[in-house]
XYZ file of C-alpha atoms in Angstrom:
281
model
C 0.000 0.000 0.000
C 1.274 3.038 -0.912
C 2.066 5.749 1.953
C -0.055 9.093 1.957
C 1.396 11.077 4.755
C 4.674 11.141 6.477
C 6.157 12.506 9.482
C 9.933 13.172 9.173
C 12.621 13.404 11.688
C 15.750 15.382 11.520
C 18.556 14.932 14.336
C 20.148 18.655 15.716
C 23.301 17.175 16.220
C 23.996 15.136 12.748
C 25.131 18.017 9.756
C 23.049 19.075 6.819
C 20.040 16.826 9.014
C 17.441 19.596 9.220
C 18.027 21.254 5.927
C 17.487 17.785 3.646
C 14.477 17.052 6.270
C 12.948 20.241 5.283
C 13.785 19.722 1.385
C 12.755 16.166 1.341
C 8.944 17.738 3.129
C 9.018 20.157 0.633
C 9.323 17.073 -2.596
C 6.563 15.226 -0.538
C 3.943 17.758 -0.745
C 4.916 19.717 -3.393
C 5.987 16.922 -6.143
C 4.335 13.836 -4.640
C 1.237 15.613 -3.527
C 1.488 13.861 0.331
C 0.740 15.059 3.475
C 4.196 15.577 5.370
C 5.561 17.149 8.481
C 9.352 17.502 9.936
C 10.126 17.953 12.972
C 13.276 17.577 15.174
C 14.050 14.356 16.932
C 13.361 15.964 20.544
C 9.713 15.549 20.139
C 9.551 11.566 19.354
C 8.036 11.199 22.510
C 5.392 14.039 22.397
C 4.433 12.627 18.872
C 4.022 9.192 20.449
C 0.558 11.071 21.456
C -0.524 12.266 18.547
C -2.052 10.509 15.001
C 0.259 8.434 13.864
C 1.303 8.800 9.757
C 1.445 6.474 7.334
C 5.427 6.261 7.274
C 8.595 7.894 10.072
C 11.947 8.467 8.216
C 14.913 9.274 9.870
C 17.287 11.818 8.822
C 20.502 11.262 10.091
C 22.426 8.260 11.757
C 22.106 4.821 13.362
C 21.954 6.867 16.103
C 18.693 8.980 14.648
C 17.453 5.331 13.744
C 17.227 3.879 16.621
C 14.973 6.317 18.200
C 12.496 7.154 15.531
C 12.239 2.802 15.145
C 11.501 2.909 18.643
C 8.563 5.130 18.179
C 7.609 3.550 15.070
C 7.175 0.507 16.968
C 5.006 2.190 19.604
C 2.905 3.977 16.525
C 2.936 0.790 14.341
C 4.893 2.496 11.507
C 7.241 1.538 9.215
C 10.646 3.683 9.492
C 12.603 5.036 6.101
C 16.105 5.674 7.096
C 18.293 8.222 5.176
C 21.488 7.764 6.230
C 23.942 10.972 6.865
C 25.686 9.194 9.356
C 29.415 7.732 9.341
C 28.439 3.991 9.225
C 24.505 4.216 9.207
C 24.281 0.319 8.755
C 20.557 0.853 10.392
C 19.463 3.013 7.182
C 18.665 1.813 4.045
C 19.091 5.541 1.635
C 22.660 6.679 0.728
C 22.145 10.791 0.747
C 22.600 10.893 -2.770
C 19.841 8.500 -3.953
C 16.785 10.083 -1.490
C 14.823 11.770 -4.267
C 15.102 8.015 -6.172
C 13.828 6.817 -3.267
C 11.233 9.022 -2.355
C 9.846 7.939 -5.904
C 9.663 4.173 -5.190
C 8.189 4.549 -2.027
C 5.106 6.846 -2.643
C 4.070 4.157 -5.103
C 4.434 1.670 -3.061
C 7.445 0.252 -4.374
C 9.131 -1.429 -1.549
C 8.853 -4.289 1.437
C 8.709 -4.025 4.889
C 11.361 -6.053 6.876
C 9.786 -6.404 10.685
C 12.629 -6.218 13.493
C 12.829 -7.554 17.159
C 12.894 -5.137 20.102
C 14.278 -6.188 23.513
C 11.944 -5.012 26.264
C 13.346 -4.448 30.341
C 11.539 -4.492 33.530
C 13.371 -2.811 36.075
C 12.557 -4.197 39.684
C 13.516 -2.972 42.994
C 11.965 -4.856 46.202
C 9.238 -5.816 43.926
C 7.642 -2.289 42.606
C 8.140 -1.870 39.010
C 10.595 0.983 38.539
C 10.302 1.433 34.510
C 10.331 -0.194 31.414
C 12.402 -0.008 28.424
C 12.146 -0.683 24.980
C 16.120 -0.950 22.733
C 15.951 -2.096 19.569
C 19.420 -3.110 19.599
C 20.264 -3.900 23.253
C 20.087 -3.368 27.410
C 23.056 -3.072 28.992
C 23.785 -3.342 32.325
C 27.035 -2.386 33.449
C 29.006 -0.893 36.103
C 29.886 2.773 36.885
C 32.692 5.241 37.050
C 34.354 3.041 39.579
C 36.790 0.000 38.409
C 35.595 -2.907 39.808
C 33.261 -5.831 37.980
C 29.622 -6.404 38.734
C 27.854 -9.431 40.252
C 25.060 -10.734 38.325
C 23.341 -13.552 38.641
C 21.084 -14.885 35.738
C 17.958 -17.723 35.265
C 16.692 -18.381 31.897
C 13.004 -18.255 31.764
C 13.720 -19.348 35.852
C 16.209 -22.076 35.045
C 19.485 -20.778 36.758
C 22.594 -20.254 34.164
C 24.954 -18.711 36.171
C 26.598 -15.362 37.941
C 28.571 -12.522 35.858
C 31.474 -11.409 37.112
C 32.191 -8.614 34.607
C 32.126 -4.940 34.007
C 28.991 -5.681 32.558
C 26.458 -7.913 30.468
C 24.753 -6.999 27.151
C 21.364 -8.371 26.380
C 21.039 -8.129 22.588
C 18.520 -8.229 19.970
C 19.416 -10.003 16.432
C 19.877 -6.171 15.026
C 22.134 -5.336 18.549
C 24.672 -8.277 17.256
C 26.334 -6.321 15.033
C 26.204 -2.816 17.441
C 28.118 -3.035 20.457
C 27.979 -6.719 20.985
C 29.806 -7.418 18.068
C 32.443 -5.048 19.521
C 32.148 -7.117 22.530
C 33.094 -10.518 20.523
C 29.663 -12.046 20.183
C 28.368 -13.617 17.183
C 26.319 -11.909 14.234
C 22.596 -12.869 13.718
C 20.481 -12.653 10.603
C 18.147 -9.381 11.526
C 14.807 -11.001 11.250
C 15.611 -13.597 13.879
C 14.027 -13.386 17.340
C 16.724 -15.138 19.516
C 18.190 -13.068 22.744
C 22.329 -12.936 22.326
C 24.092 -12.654 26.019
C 27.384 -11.455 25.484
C 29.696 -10.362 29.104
C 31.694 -7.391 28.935
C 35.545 -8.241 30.307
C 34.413 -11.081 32.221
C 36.472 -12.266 35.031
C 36.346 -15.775 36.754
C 33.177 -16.529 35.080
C 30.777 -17.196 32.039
C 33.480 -16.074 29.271
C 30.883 -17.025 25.954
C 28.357 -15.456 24.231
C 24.906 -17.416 24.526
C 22.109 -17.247 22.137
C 18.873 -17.935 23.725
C 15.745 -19.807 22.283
C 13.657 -18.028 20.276
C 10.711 -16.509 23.111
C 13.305 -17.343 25.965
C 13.598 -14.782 28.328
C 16.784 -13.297 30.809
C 16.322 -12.031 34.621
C 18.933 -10.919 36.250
C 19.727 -9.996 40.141
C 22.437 -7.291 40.268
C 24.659 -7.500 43.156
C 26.798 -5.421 43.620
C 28.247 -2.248 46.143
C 29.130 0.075 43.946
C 27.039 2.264 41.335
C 25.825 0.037 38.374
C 24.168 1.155 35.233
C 21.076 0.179 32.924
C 21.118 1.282 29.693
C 19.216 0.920 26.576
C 20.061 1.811 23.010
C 23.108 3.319 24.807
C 20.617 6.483 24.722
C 18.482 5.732 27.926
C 20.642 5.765 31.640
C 18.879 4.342 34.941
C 20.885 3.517 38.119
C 20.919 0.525 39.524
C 21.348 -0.563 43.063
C 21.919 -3.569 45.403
C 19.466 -6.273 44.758
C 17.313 -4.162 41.701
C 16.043 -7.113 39.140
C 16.249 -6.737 35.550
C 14.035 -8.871 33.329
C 14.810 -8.766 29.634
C 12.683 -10.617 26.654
C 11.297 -10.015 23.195
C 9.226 -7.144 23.105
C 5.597 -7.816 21.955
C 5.735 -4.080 19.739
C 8.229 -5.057 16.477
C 9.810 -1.931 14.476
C 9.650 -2.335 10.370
C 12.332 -1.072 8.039
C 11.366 0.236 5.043
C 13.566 -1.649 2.431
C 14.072 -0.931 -1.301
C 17.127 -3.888 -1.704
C 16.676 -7.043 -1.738
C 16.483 -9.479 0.953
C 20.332 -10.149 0.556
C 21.196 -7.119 1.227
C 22.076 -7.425 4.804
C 25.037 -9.812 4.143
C 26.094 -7.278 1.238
C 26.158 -3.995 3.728
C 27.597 -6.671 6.481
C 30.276 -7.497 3.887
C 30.744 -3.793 3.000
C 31.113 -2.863 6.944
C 33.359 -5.770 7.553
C 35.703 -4.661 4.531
C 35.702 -0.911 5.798
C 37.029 -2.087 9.565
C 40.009 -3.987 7.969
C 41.135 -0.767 6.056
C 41.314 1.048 8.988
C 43.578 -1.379 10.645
């Protein structure tokens, strides 16, 4: 179905963001003849409120991404990503080619690909402190101080183990290539719905990367007597304290990337990324 009206999201801090939001508005309306709004990342949460548009894209970064798929998931809508960003693995347009795309998309020309969230409960002496949603991962890790964290794990209640690290990331199948790649875990096909565990400097303890069963969930007992961290997208902070519980699962809300490649594109743009590490080496 083709899209009618769009809501467009340009990032303060990425260059040239809010000048090719406004100009790719301006080709919606004026050449297209959609309904289309920009407006500056800062109010994805007051939009979260309001009518929700056919399609979000993102100006800007993985960075920009992340948070406009998070409200797309929470609206229901598909996200366009234009990527202006250094790596912007997370967005499907190259600058250059947005008025190509823009094209193909108001006439329906393209396929949605659905992607996993990871949702968090945050528990402390049994009252629900908050909830997050990360499309790529949660992160709980320790503070300013040196010195590991204690974290003891169940799988859907089955005990695995205690952390000893400076910190554990709970990733989604779109997280393994973010930060828990970086970490050493292993890279999972995007539309996928298996949990990755990866520790962060682990010490005396579960040294592996585990991939959980699809609809398996994580909860996890922080110990610790220091200050600890819970984080999600890297773009969300909460502190953590002695005995706070953190349960982690597939969220029920999926985000959906609007895609104009083909389905093999992800192993093309993970070949492409792979390539551009080595020649920095």
């Amino acid at each position: 179905m083709a899209p009618k009206s769009f809501l467009i999201f340009h990032n303060p801090q990425v260059a040239r963001s809010e000048a090719l939001a406004n100009t790719i508005d301006a080709s919606l309306r004026t050449t297209h003849g959609c309904h289309a709004e920009c407006t500056t990342l800062a109010a994805a949460e007051e939009r979260a409120l309001l009518p929700a548009p056919d399609m979000l894209v993102a100006v800007g970064g993985d960075g920009t991404m992340l948070r406009v798929s998070r409200l797309g998931a929470l609206l229901g809508c598909p996200v366009l990503g234009i990527n202006l960003g250094r790596v912007g693995f997370l967005l499907e347009v190259p600058e250059a080619e947005w008025q190509a795309a823009l094209v193909r998309v108001v006439a329906g020309d393209f396929w949605l690909e659905p992607r996993m969230l990871v949702y968090a409960e945050h528990m402390r002496a049994g009252a629900r402190l908050g909830e997050h949603h990360a499309l790529n991962e949660v992160v709980i890790t320790r503070g300013a101080l040196a010195r590991p964290v204690r974290l003891k794990t169940a799988i859907d209640g089955s005990p695995l183990g205690t952390y000893i690290a400076d910190g554990l990331i709970v990733a989604s199948p779109t997280g393994s290539t973010a930060y828990a790649l970086a970490a050493g875990g292993p890279i999972l096909p995007p539309t996928l719905r298996n949990i990755v565990l990866i520790p962060v400097a682990p010490h005396l303890s579960i040294e592996r990367a585990i991939v959980l069963a699809e609809g398996a969930g994580i909860t996890i007992d922080v110990r610790i007597d220091h200050p600890a961290i819970l984080s999600a997208d890297g773009q969300v902070e909460v502190e953590l304290r002695d005995g706070d519980r953190v349960s982690v699962r597939a969220s029920q809300r999926d985000a959906s990337f609007v895609r104009l490649q083909d389905a093999a594109y992800f192993y093309r743009n993970l070949a492409a990324r792979l390539a551009y590490k080595e020649s920095l080496q």
